[in-house]
Every structure is written in structure tokens, then in C-alpha cells.
Coordinates of C-alpha atoms and ligand atoms in Angstrom, one line a residue:
M1 CA -24.6 6.6 6.8
N2 CA -27.2 3.9 6.0
H3 CA -27.9 5.3 2.5
V4 CA -24.2 5.0 1.7
L5 CA -24.2 1.4 2.8
R6 CA -27.4 0.7 0.9
D7 CA -26.0 2.3 -2.3
L8 CA -23.0 0.1 -2.0
G9 CA -25.2 -3.0 -1.5
I10 CA -24.2 -3.7 2.1
Q11 CA -26.6 -4.9 4.7
A12 CA -26.0 -4.0 8.4
V13 CA -24.8 -7.5 9.2
N14 CA -23.0 -9.2 6.3
S15 CA -21.2 -12.4 5.6
G16 CA -17.4 -12.1 5.5
G17 CA -16.9 -14.6 2.7
S18 CA -17.3 -14.4 -1.0
T19 CA -15.9 -16.4 -3.8
G20 CA -17.2 -13.9 -6.3
H21 CA -20.1 -16.3 -7.0
Q22 CA -22.4 -15.5 -4.1
W23 CA -22.6 -14.4 -0.5
W24 CA -23.5 -16.9 2.1
S25 CA -24.6 -16.7 5.7
L26 CA -22.1 -18.2 8.1
Q27 CA -23.6 -20.4 10.7
G28 CA -20.4 -20.6 12.8
D29 CA -19.9 -19.2 16.2
R30 CA -17.0 -16.9 15.5
P31 CA -17.4 -13.5 17.1
I32 CA -18.7 -10.8 14.7
V33 CA -16.0 -8.3 13.5
Q34 CA -17.2 -4.8 14.4
S35 CA -16.7 -2.1 11.9
L36 CA -16.2 1.1 13.9
N37 CA -16.3 4.8 13.0
P38 CA -13.0 6.2 14.5
A39 CA -14.5 9.7 14.6
T40 CA -17.3 8.7 17.0
G41 CA -16.3 5.2 18.3
E42 CA -19.7 4.0 17.1
T43 CA -20.3 0.7 15.4
I44 CA -21.2 1.1 11.7
A45 CA -21.9 -2.6 11.1
G46 CA -21.1 -6.1 12.2
V47 CA -19.4 -8.5 9.8
S48 CA -19.4 -12.3 10.1
P49 CA -15.8 -13.5 9.7
C50 CA -14.6 -16.6 7.8
S51 CA -13.9 -19.9 9.3
P52 CA -11.0 -22.3 8.2
E53 CA -13.6 -24.2 6.1
D54 CA -14.6 -21.0 4.4
Y55 CA -11.0 -20.3 3.5
E56 CA -10.7 -23.8 2.0
R57 CA -13.7 -23.2 -0.1
I58 CA -12.6 -19.8 -1.3
L59 CA -9.2 -21.1 -2.2
K60 CA -10.6 -24.1 -4.2
D61 CA -12.9 -21.8 -6.1
S62 CA -10.1 -19.4 -6.8
M63 CA -7.9 -22.2 -8.1
E64 CA -10.7 -23.4 -10.4
A65 CA -11.4 -19.9 -11.7
F66 CA -7.6 -19.5 -12.4
R67 CA -7.6 -22.5 -14.7
A68 CA -10.1 -20.8 -17.0
W69 CA -8.9 -17.2 -16.5
R70 CA -5.3 -17.9 -17.5
A71 CA -6.5 -19.0 -20.9
V72 CA -8.5 -15.8 -21.6
P73 CA -6.4 -13.5 -23.8
A74 CA -4.8 -10.7 -21.7
P75 CA -6.5 -7.8 -23.6
K76 CA -9.8 -9.5 -22.9
R77 CA -8.8 -9.7 -19.2
G78 CA -8.0 -6.0 -19.5
E79 CA -11.5 -5.3 -20.8
V80 CA -13.0 -6.8 -17.6
V81 CA -10.8 -4.6 -15.5
R82 CA -11.8 -1.6 -17.7
L83 CA -15.5 -2.3 -16.8
I84 CA -14.6 -2.6 -13.1
G85 CA -12.9 0.8 -13.4
Q86 CA -16.1 2.2 -14.9
A87 CA -18.2 0.7 -12.1
L88 CA -15.9 2.3 -9.6
R89 CA -16.3 5.7 -11.3
E90 CA -20.0 5.4 -10.8
K91 CA -19.6 4.6 -7.1
K92 CA -16.7 6.9 -6.4
D93 CA -18.6 9.3 -4.1
Q94 CA -20.2 6.6 -2.0
L95 CA -17.1 4.5 -1.8
G96 CA -15.0 7.6 -0.9
T97 CA -17.5 8.4 1.9
L98 CA -17.3 4.8 3.2
V99 CA -13.5 5.1 3.4
S100 CA -13.9 8.3 5.4
L101 CA -16.5 6.7 7.7
E102 CA -14.6 3.5 8.3
V103 CA -11.0 4.7 8.6
G104 CA -11.4 8.4 9.3
K105 CA -9.7 9.9 6.3
I106 CA -11.1 13.3 5.2
K107 CA -13.5 12.9 2.3
A108 CA -11.1 14.4 -0.2
E109 CA -8.6 11.7 0.7
G110 CA -11.3 9.0 0.7
D111 CA -12.3 10.1 -2.8
G112 CA -8.7 10.3 -3.8
E113 CA -8.2 6.6 -2.8
V114 CA -11.1 5.6 -5.1
Q115 CA -9.6 7.7 -7.9
E116 CA -6.3 5.8 -7.4
M117 CA -8.2 2.6 -8.0
I118 CA -9.7 4.0 -11.2
D119 CA -6.3 5.2 -12.3
M120 CA -4.9 1.8 -11.6
A121 CA -7.7 0.2 -13.6
D122 CA -6.9 2.4 -16.6
F123 CA -3.2 1.7 -16.3
S124 CA -3.8 -2.0 -16.2
V125 CA -6.1 -2.0 -19.2
G126 CA -3.2 -0.6 -21.3
Q127 CA -0.7 -2.9 -19.6
S128 CA -2.8 -5.9 -20.6
R129 CA -1.5 -5.4 -24.2
M130 CA 2.1 -4.9 -23.1
L131 CA 3.1 -8.0 -21.2
Y132 CA 6.4 -7.9 -23.2
G133 CA 9.1 -10.5 -23.2
A134 CA 12.6 -10.0 -24.7
T135 CA 14.3 -11.9 -27.5
M136 CA 17.9 -12.9 -27.3
Q137 CA 20.6 -13.9 -29.8
S138 CA 21.4 -17.6 -29.5
E139 CA 25.0 -18.7 -29.7
R140 CA 23.9 -21.8 -31.6
P141 CA 23.0 -21.8 -35.3
A142 CA 19.3 -22.1 -36.3
H143 CA 18.2 -21.5 -32.8
R144 CA 15.9 -18.7 -31.4
M145 CA 15.7 -17.7 -27.8
S146 CA 13.1 -15.6 -26.2
E147 CA 11.3 -15.1 -22.9
Q148 CA 7.6 -15.1 -22.2
W149 CA 5.5 -14.3 -19.2
H150 CA 2.8 -16.6 -17.8
P151 CA 0.3 -16.1 -15.0
L152 CA 1.4 -17.3 -11.5
G153 CA -1.8 -18.7 -10.1
P154 CA -4.2 -17.6 -7.3
I155 CA -2.4 -15.0 -5.3
G156 CA -3.0 -13.7 -1.7
V157 CA -3.2 -10.0 -1.0
I158 CA -3.1 -8.9 2.7
S159 CA -3.8 -5.2 3.2
A160 CA -3.4 -2.6 5.9
F161 CA -6.2 -0.4 7.4
N162 CA -4.9 2.9 6.2
F163 CA -5.4 2.3 2.4
P164 CA -8.4 0.1 2.7
V165 CA -9.2 0.0 -1.1
A166 CA -6.4 1.4 -3.2
V167 CA -3.7 -1.1 -2.1
W168 CA -6.0 -3.9 -3.2
A169 CA -6.4 -2.2 -6.6
W170 CA -2.7 -1.8 -7.1
N171 CA -2.3 -5.5 -6.7
A172 CA -5.5 -6.9 -8.0
F173 CA -5.8 -5.2 -11.3
L174 CA -2.3 -6.0 -12.4
A175 CA -2.7 -9.6 -11.1
A176 CA -5.9 -9.9 -13.1
I177 CA -4.6 -8.7 -16.4
A178 CA -1.6 -11.0 -15.8
G179 CA -4.0 -13.9 -15.6
D180 CA -4.0 -14.6 -11.8
T181 CA -6.9 -14.8 -9.5
V182 CA -6.8 -12.9 -6.2
I183 CA -7.8 -13.7 -2.7
W184 CA -7.9 -10.6 -0.6
K185 CA -7.6 -10.5 3.2
P186 CA -8.3 -7.0 4.2
S187 CA -7.6 -5.3 7.5
P188 CA -10.3 -6.3 10.0
K189 CA -10.4 -2.6 10.8
A190 CA -11.9 -1.8 7.4
P191 CA -14.1 -4.8 6.4
L192 CA -16.9 -2.8 5.0
C193 CA -14.7 -1.0 2.4
A194 CA -13.6 -4.5 1.3
I195 CA -17.1 -5.8 1.1
A196 CA -18.2 -2.8 -1.0
V197 CA -15.3 -3.3 -3.5
Q198 CA -16.1 -7.0 -3.7
K199 CA -19.7 -6.3 -4.4
I200 CA -18.8 -3.9 -7.2
C201 CA -16.4 -6.5 -8.7
N202 CA -18.9 -9.3 -8.4
Q203 CA -21.5 -7.4 -10.4
V204 CA -19.2 -6.7 -13.3
M205 CA -17.6 -10.2 -13.2
Q206 CA -20.9 -12.0 -13.2
Q207 CA -22.2 -9.9 -16.1
Q208 CA -19.0 -10.8 -18.0
G209 CA -19.2 -14.5 -17.1
F210 CA -16.0 -14.4 -15.1
A211 CA -17.1 -14.9 -11.5
G212 CA -14.4 -16.0 -9.0
I213 CA -11.5 -13.9 -10.2
F214 CA -11.5 -11.8 -7.1
S215 CA -12.4 -13.2 -3.7
L216 CA -12.6 -11.9 -0.2
F217 CA -11.5 -13.6 3.0
I218 CA -12.3 -11.6 6.1
T219 CA -10.8 -12.6 9.4
D220 CA -9.4 -10.9 12.5
E221 CA -7.7 -14.0 13.7
P222 CA -3.9 -14.0 13.1
T223 CA -3.8 -17.8 13.0
L224 CA -6.2 -17.9 10.1
A225 CA -4.3 -15.2 8.3
E226 CA -1.2 -17.3 8.9
Q227 CA -2.9 -20.3 7.4
M228 CA -3.3 -18.3 4.2
V229 CA 0.4 -17.1 4.3
Q230 CA 1.6 -20.7 4.8
D231 CA -0.5 -22.1 2.0
H232 CA 1.8 -23.4 -0.8
R233 CA -1.1 -23.2 -3.3
L234 CA -0.7 -19.4 -3.2
P235 CA 2.6 -18.8 -5.1
L236 CA 2.7 -15.1 -4.2
I237 CA 1.7 -13.3 -1.0
S238 CA 1.5 -9.5 -1.4
F239 CA 1.6 -8.1 2.1
T240 CA 1.1 -4.4 3.1
G241 CA 1.5 -3.6 6.8
S242 CA 3.9 -3.1 9.7
V243 CA 7.4 -4.4 9.9
P244 CA 6.8 -6.9 12.7
V245 CA 3.9 -8.6 10.9
G246 CA 5.8 -8.3 7.6
R247 CA 8.8 -10.1 9.1
R248 CA 6.6 -13.0 10.2
V249 CA 4.9 -13.2 6.7
A250 CA 8.3 -13.0 4.9
S251 CA 9.7 -15.8 7.0
A252 CA 6.7 -18.1 6.7
V253 CA 6.5 -17.7 2.9
G254 CA 10.3 -18.0 2.7
Q255 CA 10.1 -21.3 4.6
R256 CA 7.9 -22.7 1.8
L257 CA 10.0 -21.0 -0.9
G258 CA 7.1 -18.9 -2.1
R259 CA 7.3 -15.4 -3.3
T260 CA 6.5 -12.2 -1.3
L261 CA 5.8 -8.7 -2.3
L262 CA 6.4 -6.6 0.9
E263 CA 5.2 -3.0 1.4
L264 CA 6.1 -2.2 5.0
S265 CA 6.6 0.7 7.3
G266 CA 8.3 4.0 6.4
N267 CA 10.2 6.7 8.3
N268 CA 10.3 9.3 5.7
A269 CA 12.3 12.5 5.7
V270 CA 12.2 15.9 4.0
I271 CA 15.5 17.9 3.7
V272 CA 15.2 21.6 3.3
D273 CA 18.4 23.3 2.2
E274 CA 19.3 27.0 2.4
T275 CA 18.2 27.6 -1.3
A276 CA 14.7 26.1 -0.9
D277 CA 11.4 27.8 -1.6
L278 CA 10.2 27.8 2.0
D279 CA 6.5 28.4 1.2
M280 CA 6.4 25.4 -1.1
A281 CA 8.3 23.3 1.5
V282 CA 5.9 24.3 4.2
R283 CA 2.9 23.3 2.2
A284 CA 4.4 19.9 1.3
I285 CA 5.6 19.2 4.9
V286 CA 2.2 20.0 6.4
F287 CA 0.4 17.8 3.8
G288 CA 3.0 15.0 4.4
A289 CA 3.0 15.2 8.2
V290 CA -0.6 16.0 9.0
G291 CA -2.5 14.4 6.0
T292 CA -4.4 11.2 6.9
A293 CA -3.5 12.1 10.5
G294 CA 0.0 10.9 9.9
Q295 CA -1.2 7.4 9.1
R296 CA 0.3 7.0 5.7
C297 CA 3.3 4.7 5.0
T298 CA 4.8 7.8 3.2
T299 CA 3.9 10.3 6.0
T300 CA 6.7 12.9 6.6
R301 CA 8.1 11.9 10.1
R302 CA 11.5 13.5 10.0
L303 CA 12.5 17.0 8.9
F304 CA 16.1 18.1 8.4
V305 CA 16.4 21.8 8.0
H306 CA 19.5 23.8 7.2
E307 CA 20.6 25.5 10.5
S308 CA 20.3 29.0 9.0
L309 CA 16.6 28.4 8.3
Y310 CA 15.5 26.6 11.4
D311 CA 13.8 29.5 13.2
Q312 CA 12.1 30.7 10.0
L313 CA 10.8 27.3 8.9
V314 CA 9.6 26.3 12.4
A315 CA 7.7 29.6 12.8
K316 CA 6.0 29.1 9.4
L317 CA 5.1 25.4 10.3
I318 CA 3.7 26.4 13.7
K319 CA 1.5 29.0 11.9
A320 CA 0.3 26.5 9.4
Y321 CA -0.3 23.8 12.0
A322 CA -2.5 26.3 14.0
Q323 CA -4.8 26.5 11.0
V324 CA -5.4 22.8 10.7
R325 CA -9.0 22.0 11.5
I326 CA -9.4 18.7 13.3
G327 CA -12.8 17.0 13.4
N328 CA -15.4 15.1 11.5
P329 CA -13.7 13.7 8.3
L330 CA -16.8 14.2 6.3
D331 CA -16.9 17.9 7.0
P332 CA -15.4 19.6 4.0
T333 CA -13.5 22.2 6.2
T334 CA -11.7 19.4 8.2
L335 CA -8.1 18.9 7.3
M336 CA -7.3 16.2 9.9
G337 CA -9.5 13.4 11.0
P338 CA -9.0 10.9 13.9
L339 CA -6.5 8.1 14.4
I340 CA -7.9 4.6 13.7
D341 CA -8.5 3.5 17.3
Q342 CA -7.6 4.0 20.9
A343 CA -4.5 1.8 20.6
A344 CA -3.2 4.3 18.1
V345 CA -3.9 7.1 20.5
H346 CA -2.0 5.3 23.2
G347 CA 0.9 4.8 20.7
Y348 CA 1.0 8.5 20.0
V349 CA 0.9 9.5 23.7
A350 CA 3.6 7.0 24.5
A351 CA 5.8 8.3 21.7
I352 CA 5.5 11.9 23.0
E353 CA 6.4 10.8 26.5
E354 CA 9.4 8.9 25.3
V355 CA 10.7 11.7 23.1
K356 CA 10.3 14.1 26.0
K357 CA 12.3 11.8 28.3
E358 CA 15.1 11.7 25.6
G359 CA 15.2 15.5 25.8
G360 CA 12.9 16.4 23.0
E361 CA 11.2 19.8 23.0
V362 CA 7.6 19.9 21.9
L363 CA 7.2 22.9 19.6
Y364 CA 3.5 22.4 18.8
G365 CA 0.7 20.1 19.9
G366 CA 1.6 16.9 21.8
Q367 CA -1.8 16.1 23.4
A368 CA -4.5 13.6 22.8
L369 CA -7.9 15.4 22.6
T370 CA -10.5 14.7 25.2
R371 CA -13.5 14.7 22.8
T372 CA -15.4 11.7 21.5
G373 CA -13.4 9.7 18.9
H374 CA -9.7 9.1 18.6
F375 CA -8.4 12.6 18.0
V376 CA -4.9 13.9 18.7
E377 CA -3.1 17.2 18.0
P378 CA -0.6 17.4 15.1
T379 CA 2.7 17.6 16.7
I380 CA 6.2 19.1 16.0
V381 CA 9.1 18.1 18.2
R382 CA 12.7 19.2 18.2
A383 CA 14.6 15.9 18.4
Q384 CA 17.7 14.0 17.4
N385 CA 17.9 11.5 14.7
H386 CA 19.6 8.7 16.6
W387 CA 17.0 8.5 19.4
P388 CA 15.2 5.2 19.3
I389 CA 11.8 6.8 19.1
V390 CA 12.9 8.8 16.1
Q391 CA 14.2 5.7 14.4
R392 CA 10.8 4.0 14.8
E393 CA 7.6 4.6 12.9
T394 CA 4.9 5.9 15.2
F395 CA 1.7 5.8 13.1
G396 CA 0.4 9.3 13.9
P397 CA 1.0 13.0 13.2
I398 CA 4.4 13.5 14.9
L399 CA 7.1 15.4 13.0
Y400 CA 10.6 15.3 14.4
V401 CA 12.7 18.4 13.4
M402 CA 16.5 18.3 13.2
T403 CA 19.1 20.7 11.8
F404 CA 22.1 20.2 9.5
R405 CA 25.1 22.1 8.2
T406 CA 26.0 20.3 4.9
L407 CA 23.9 18.3 2.6
E408 CA 26.2 15.3 3.1
D409 CA 25.3 15.3 6.7
A410 CA 21.6 15.7 6.0
I411 CA 21.6 12.8 3.5
A412 CA 23.6 10.6 6.0
M413 CA 21.0 11.3 8.7
Q414 CA 18.1 10.7 6.4
N415 CA 19.6 7.4 5.3
N416 CA 20.4 6.5 8.9
A417 CA 17.1 4.8 9.7
P418 CA 16.0 1.2 9.4
Q419 CA 13.3 2.0 6.9
G420 CA 13.7 3.2 3.3
L421 CA 10.4 4.2 1.7
S422 CA 10.1 7.9 0.7
S423 CA 12.4 10.9 0.8
A424 CA 12.4 14.5 -0.4
L425 CA 14.8 17.4 -0.9
F426 CA 13.6 21.0 -1.2
S427 CA 16.3 22.9 -3.0
N428 CA 16.8 25.2 -5.9
D429 CA 20.5 24.2 -6.3
V430 CA 20.9 21.9 -9.3
R431 CA 24.1 20.4 -7.9
R432 CA 22.5 19.5 -4.6
T433 CA 19.5 18.0 -6.3
G434 CA 21.9 15.9 -8.4
Q435 CA 23.8 14.8 -5.3
F436 CA 20.5 13.8 -3.6
L437 CA 19.4 11.7 -6.6
S438 CA 22.9 10.1 -7.2
A439 CA 23.9 6.6 -6.1
S440 CA 25.4 8.2 -3.0
G441 CA 22.3 10.2 -2.3
S442 CA 18.9 9.0 -0.9
D443 CA 18.8 5.3 -0.3
C444 CA 14.9 5.1 -0.4
G445 CA 12.6 3.6 -3.0
I446 CA 11.2 7.1 -3.7
A447 CA 13.3 10.2 -3.9
N448 CA 11.5 13.5 -4.7
V449 CA 12.8 17.0 -5.4
N450 CA 10.6 19.9 -4.5
I451 CA 7.7 17.5 -3.8
G452 CA 6.8 16.1 -0.4
T453 CA 7.2 12.4 0.7
S454 CA 3.6 11.4 0.3
G455 CA 1.0 11.4 -2.6
A456 CA 2.7 9.2 -5.2
E457 CA 1.3 8.8 -8.7
I458 CA 0.4 5.3 -9.8
G459 CA 2.6 5.5 -13.0
G460 CA 5.8 4.9 -11.1
A461 CA 6.8 1.7 -9.2
F462 CA 5.9 2.2 -5.6
G463 CA 7.8 0.7 -2.7
G464 CA 10.9 1.0 -0.4
E465 CA 14.2 -0.5 0.6
K466 CA 15.6 -1.9 3.8
E467 CA 12.9 -2.7 6.4
T468 CA 10.3 -1.4 4.1
G469 CA 10.6 -4.7 2.4
G470 CA 11.8 -4.1 -1.2
G471 CA 8.5 -4.7 -3.0
R472 CA 7.3 -2.6 -5.9
E473 CA 3.7 -2.1 -6.9
A474 CA 1.5 -0.1 -9.3
G475 CA 3.3 1.4 -12.3
S476 CA 6.5 0.9 -14.4
D477 CA 7.2 -2.8 -14.7
A478 CA 5.6 -3.8 -11.3
W479 CA 3.4 -6.2 -13.3
K480 CA 6.2 -8.7 -13.5
A481 CA 5.8 -9.6 -9.9
Y482 CA 2.5 -11.2 -10.7
M483 CA 3.8 -13.4 -13.5
R484 CA 6.4 -16.1 -14.0
R485 CA 9.2 -15.7 -16.6
Q486 CA 9.8 -18.5 -19.0
T487 CA 12.9 -18.6 -21.2
T488 CA 12.3 -20.6 -24.4
T489 CA 14.7 -21.9 -27.0
V490 CA 13.6 -23.4 -30.3
N491 CA 16.0 -25.3 -32.6
W492 CA 14.6 -24.9 -36.1
G493 CA 17.6 -26.6 -37.7
T494 CA 18.6 -30.2 -38.4
E495 CA 21.7 -30.4 -36.0
L496 CA 21.8 -30.6 -32.2
P497 CA 24.6 -28.3 -31.2
L498 CA 25.2 -27.9 -27.5
A499 CA 25.7 -24.7 -25.6
Q500 CA 29.2 -23.7 -24.7
G501 CA 30.5 -25.7 -27.7
I502 CA 30.4 -29.0 -25.7
K503 CA 30.8 -32.2 -27.7
F504 CA 29.1 -35.2 -26.2
G505 CA 29.5 -38.6 -27.6
E506 CA 30.7 -37.5 -31.1
Ligands
NAD1 P1 -0.6 -4.4 10.5 O1 0.8 -5.0 10.2 O2 -1.1 -4.4 11.9 O3 -1.7 -5.3 9.6 C1 -1.6 -5.4 8.3 C2 -2.4 -6.6 7.8 O4 -1.8 -7.8 8.3 C3 -3.8 -6.7 8.3 O5 -4.7 -7.1 7.3 C4 -3.8 -7.7 9.5 O6 -5.0 -8.3 9.7 C5 -2.8 -8.7 8.9 N1 -2.2 -9.5 9.9 C6 -2.0 -9.4 11.2 N2 -1.4 -10.4 11.8 C7 -1.1 -11.2 10.8 C8 -0.3 -12.5 10.7 N3 0.2 -13.1 11.8 N4 -0.2 -13.0 9.4 C9 -0.7 -12.4 8.3 N5 -1.4 -11.3 8.4 C10 -1.5 -10.7 9.6 O7 -0.6 -3.0 9.8 P2 -1.8 -1.9 9.9 O8 -1.8 -1.3 11.3 O9 -3.0 -2.3 9.4 O10 -1.2 -0.8 8.9 C11 -0.2 0.2 9.2 C12 1.2 -0.3 8.8 O11 1.2 -0.6 7.4 C13 2.2 0.8 8.9 O12 3.4 0.3 9.4 C14 2.4 1.4 7.5 O13 3.6 2.0 7.3 C15 2.2 0.1 6.7 N6 1.8 0.4 5.3 C16 2.8 0.3 4.4 C17 2.4 0.6 3.0 C18 3.5 0.5 1.9 O14 3.1 0.6 0.8 N7 4.7 0.4 2.3 C19 1.1 1.0 2.7 C20 0.2 1.1 3.8 C21 0.6 0.8 5.1

């Protein structure tokens, strides 16, 4: 463990604040934030959190850096991001290991997260030459109309524990090529991952003469996080996390008429119809429901199976679940690591109790494990869609199974949930897949056919509808969220005609 931290430039007790210029030691008396290994419960390191004065200093530095950064040509900004992507390639193994250590993801998923950052850097480099605006036909003679995109300013990024590095990269690289500076408030459950990323960035930025573009603001105090959210000097707050906290953030930013980009909870479903390739469906469902111990926003939480296939599919799932090795996330044979903390284990246990009271039948698992660390069994429960517990996101590996007769019914049940992130249909019937993808089909931000609900590529815009918050990040035209659109009209003639043909004082 120590060599990983050393390779990433982290000392055992570190400062929580960085403006990208330097690290400083905090003298304050704020309690140290403990970084804990969820597989063992042991402390990995202590991190000194920021004070309100630190926040003010970080913000001022970020504003100053913005004034210079916005004037740097976008392709040059892309070049800096390219170099950060390169530095991440060099540290992929160590950073992937740190993700596993600090949040309990298996090593393959920890590495995958860093790969996602690298992919995002590559994508952003290309995008830096494609910040396109449209041209329009003016109704007035000798006039030209067009739109252009300008940077927004310093933006705030608040991230969840379960994607401790990739979510930052989705936001930060696009924001950087757009000309914004970024202040990151990571989850206090994953401060070391954030420090490691900041250190990698600092090194590249200092070498390139652009210190201060990315900054880190570590706190575990909601009131300090709220100070950031309420700060009108941050035109955009990108928030990834749960619905209750997202609601507070949206309302606080809305009060000051700022912008939000919200990536909140999911309650994702897979539908398996009677023509589906069952083996493919089983693999996708197990990865979606058990991967990351059910702690992904896109985790498969509900399964709607055609009634004729219920027995067969459940039998195959139980067989597959029995082969899932639970344990140390750094062991290459492990498929499922721990939950993030004991509160998450309590949430899992409470959900199982509630669904049983409703009449749910536990088909597999259902127990917290009594070993060291925060381990639980992957669980399958026969349930009903309208039960309150099924309508909520429990952040753990619980899969609720339900049956249907017609695809219309399955789609209606899938859409009958407050959240709208990811959805999937397994079918080999072209008409049914068309129906699922039509305007009267899935109401989610992501709709997949013969692919599970989790594991999105960065090339598409990522995000969800309804309580998931409506934000879109990563690919497609998500870059627009980090810029302001300006419509410009130039009169190159000698008359001053008014729009709508209005005559004024003539
Ligand atoms: P959380 O809501 O508890 O915390 C998210 C972040 O908000 C953390 O950085 C936390 O410190 C901060 N925070 C807490 N109180 C705050 C306040 N009052 N004001 C501002 N910030 C505050 O979420 P979590 O447990 O870290 O993550 C799990 C949740 O995140 C799940 O619901 C999951 O679905 C969601 N998530 C969504 C996506 C997505 O893209 N849709 C991705 C990852 C996680």
C-alpha cells in the first residue's frame, strides 16, 4: 500500500487544499478526514480538510487563473489535457490500485476507471478543435448572424464516492478545453484518489506554465460544501450524487439563478423477452447487478422477465451468482468487493428486511457477511415493482425480479419509477426492439439493446431523466454545458433596418 501512495506522491498525512500552485500545511483544528479501506476497515491515511479561508483562497486563485486560461487558444488548452492523459497512462496501474484500496472496487474496475479518464482526455483533445457554433440566415439585408461559444468561468465539480476519479475527468477535461477552470470537491470517502489526480495534474500544468486550472477543495462538512454551492462566483455546479443531496444543491443553485449539471441516482431495469439470448442476458445482468458490489448509478436493480422464462432465467442467475467470488478487491480472482462503509451495510440489511415484510421472496443471498470489512452477499429477490423499497435506490447488490406478459406491460413497469437513468432490453425481435427505443418506449437517458445497463462508453452523452436530474456529461455535445452561447449579428451595410420590419421614427 505504501509504495502505491509513494509512487503517486502522497504522504501519509496530507493537506486537503491545493490551488494547483502548491500544497500547504493547514494549521487549523479541523478534524482529520480518515481515508479508510472498506475491505479491512483500516485507515489508509489521514487528510487535513480545508477551512472556509482555504476555500476563499482556492476560489480567488481559480478566478485569476481563469482570466488567463480563457485567452489561451482552445487547441492549446487541448494540448495540456493531452499531456495530462499521457501522465495518467503512466500512472494507470498505481491509480487503479488506489481506487481499489480506497473504495473497494475490484482492480479491473479500478483500472477501468483510470482508462475512462484517459479516454476522456483523448476525446477532449479532439473536441478542443470542434467547439462549433452555427450560422443563421438574417432577415435583414447586409447582416450576418452566427453564434459562438465562450468559457463560463471557474466551475464547481462535486463528485460521489463510487466513481472517485472518472467523474471528475468527464467534467474537468471538457471544462478545461472549453476555457473554464475547475474546483473539485471530491467525496470525503475517497480523498486520496482526488489528491493523487491533483498531483498528476499539478505536475503537468506547472511544466506547461498553466498552474491553477484544476484545484482541489476537500471537506467533509456539508456546510462548507454548501458554501461552494451557494457561491455566485461559480456559474456552474456539476453535482454527482444521491437524489436528496442533489435536490438541495439544485434548489440552492436555482435560488441564485446559477446553472447545475445533475447526475443523480438510478433505478435501472433490464427487460428480458421470450426471444432473448438467455446466456448473453445472464452475463449482462450479473455484471450489471453484482459489479462494483451494486454501487454504480447504472447498477441493474430491477429485472423484468417474460413469465415463460422466469424459472429458466432465475435458475441460470442463481448458478452464476454462486460462482461470484467475494473478497479482497486486489485479488485478481475476486469479482465482488466490499460496500463502501458500515452505513451502506446497514442500508442493505434494512432493504432486505423491508422487502421481506412486503412479501418478497429471497431467491439468493440476503445476508451481510460476518468477516472483517463491509461485505454482503449478492442478492436476488422476487418482488413487485410498486413496493416502495423497489422504487428506491438501495446502493448495494440487490436485484428485484418481476415477471410480465407483454412488452407494453414491461416498459410501463420499467418507466414506473421516479428515476430515469439506464435501461436495457434483451430481445431478438426487431419489432420489439424498435418499440423499446421509440418515443413511447424507455423513458431513460440510456436505452440499450442486448447490452446491460452499466458500463457506458464515453463517446455518448451520459445522464438520466426525471429524478436522475437531466444532466448530460462526457461525449456527444455535452461540452456545451461548460460554455456560454453568444448570438452575434453584424451589420456590414449602410442602412439600419430593424427586425420584424419595424419602422421607428422614419
Ligand atoms: P452523496 O449524495 O452522499 O454525496 C455526493 C457528494 O455530495 C459528496 O462529495 C458529498 O460530500 C457531497 N455533499 C454532501 N452533502 C452536501 C451538501 N449539503 N451540499 C453539497 N454537497 C454535499 O452520494 P454518494 O453516496 O457519494 O454516492 C452515491 C450516489 O451517487 C448514488 O445515489 C448514485 O446513484 C449517485 N451517482 C450518480 C451518478 C450519475 O452519473 N448519475 C454517478 C455516480 C454516483
